[in-house]
Amino acid sequence: MDFTPTEDQAAARDLAARIFGDLSTHDRLSATGTATDATLWKALCSAGLVAAVTDVGLLGLVLLLEEQGRTTAQVPFAASCVYGLLAVAAHGSPEQRERLLPGIGDGSVVVSGALLAQGGVRAGARGGLSGTAPVVPWLRDATHVLVADDRRWLWLVRTADARCEPVELTAPWSAGRLTLDGTPAERLGGDDDGADHDRIDRDRIDHDRIDHVYADVVATARTAFAGLQAGVCAGSLARAVAHTNTREQFGRPLAAKQAVQLRAADAYMDTEAIRLTAYEAAWRRDEGLPYAAQALTAAWWASEAGQRVVHTGQHLHGGAGADLEHPVHRHFLWGRQLDAYLGCGSEVLQELGELIAYGEVET
């Protein structure tokens, strides 16, 4: 394994760091409130960073999302790249790729995902979707949603055709509730027989391929959001280190206290574990290797260790960390939201254990 960024990946990461650092400041975030920063999103798309993900791969996307997480930038970068750009590029039909990828790259098309709604959404006999996805991140910004039905088929739904209601989450993710009632949708990848999807003979579908597509998109999402969590944790820890080095107690910096050093060291190790497991999963996908178990491992670290790190970052700020207006509090909110979105650690660990127990882990 070699996680050294390529020249293109490093250039994209450095450009993203500069744009996020310049535009996702404390003052701008305070002024934005819980909404998406449209100016920042436009800047990222104009710089070609969204479109570049098709070239820099999932590892490149993880590097970009780390930079977003450091500043808790309020843009639908992860969602649109995972559920839109990478999903359509890997599994879309030629017509879908030609129609959707340019718009996703320039930001005029924003895609979110409702893959965790499995069992709550059903495809009707004529292809329309019905059901509810209670929480869809960045739904208020999305033009399309990638929806999984109860059989793990993936469908692209235009938000203009569905009912979308705002939902406020722990972190400002511009989320919403998606309600479908016979809503028209197109299957990701098109129809096997080339016919209109209303006339699909479901008994003729290759269900192994359907499961593979679903599993790949879910694993990609887990890996990408784990990378985002690595950035959130790194940003929280950086703020804590800066605070404890300048804040004095009894004439000495807080950072001189052994208890503070130990807490910071544990947080650093947790952050590195999240980062490295996300890198491994992303690298394996880019190399065409099985990576479902690695994606689950990254998700577990991001969930379990992520919440520890953001709690540490807030705790090391003392009373200031409890201030809702303090920058470190945003990292706390994002860390807890990502913990919830990836699934609690015990659930992720159970899924990983079942994968190993049934011999489905490939090397």
Tab-separated table of C-alpha atoms in Angstrom, residues 114 117-124 127-136 139 145 147-150 157 161-165 176-184:
chain	number	residue	atom	x	y	z
A	114	ALA	CA	-31.097	8.287	0.713
A	117	ALA	CA	-33.914	4.403	3.673
A	118	GLN	CA	-33.828	0.733	2.685
A	119	GLY	CA	-37.178	-0.838	3.564
A	120	GLY	CA	-38.892	2.560	3.669
A	121	VAL	CA	-39.031	3.094	-0.105
A	122	ARG	CA	-40.647	0.725	-2.601
A	123	ALA	CA	-40.728	0.668	-6.383
A	124	GLY	CA	-44.211	0.223	-7.798
A	127	GLY	CA	-41.557	2.042	-11.711
A	128	GLY	CA	-42.667	4.951	-9.513
A	129	LEU	CA	-41.238	5.157	-5.986
A	130	SER	CA	-43.268	5.465	-2.808
A	131	GLY	CA	-42.109	5.875	0.764
A	132	THR	CA	-40.222	8.231	3.012
A	133	ALA	CA	-36.599	8.952	3.781
A	134	PRO	CA	-36.782	10.808	7.121
A	135	VAL	CA	-33.372	12.483	6.901
A	136	VAL	CA	-31.475	13.205	3.694
A	139	LEU	CA	-31.587	17.729	0.446
A	145	VAL	CA	-31.423	12.196	-4.862
A	147	VAL	CA	-32.555	6.501	-3.479
A	148	ALA	CA	-32.296	2.839	-2.480
A	149	ASP	CA	-35.542	0.873	-2.476
A	150	ASP	CA	-36.353	-2.152	-0.338
A	157	VAL	CA	-35.112	11.041	-8.329
A	161	ASP	CA	-40.833	15.716	-8.554
A	162	ALA	CA	-40.830	14.838	-4.845
A	163	ARG	CA	-41.955	16.425	-1.601
A	164	CYS	CA	-39.031	17.868	0.351
A	165	GLU	CA	-39.432	19.337	3.838
A	176	GLY	CA	-34.641	17.432	4.611
A	177	ARG	CA	-37.361	14.808	4.713
A	178	LEU	CA	-38.012	13.168	1.338
A	179	THR	CA	-41.537	11.905	0.659
A	180	LEU	CA	-42.258	9.879	-2.468
A	181	ASP	CA	-45.737	8.998	-3.718
A	182	GLY	CA	-45.538	7.231	-7.057
A	183	THR	CA	-42.678	9.597	-7.884
A	184	PRO	CA	-41.036	9.018	-11.276
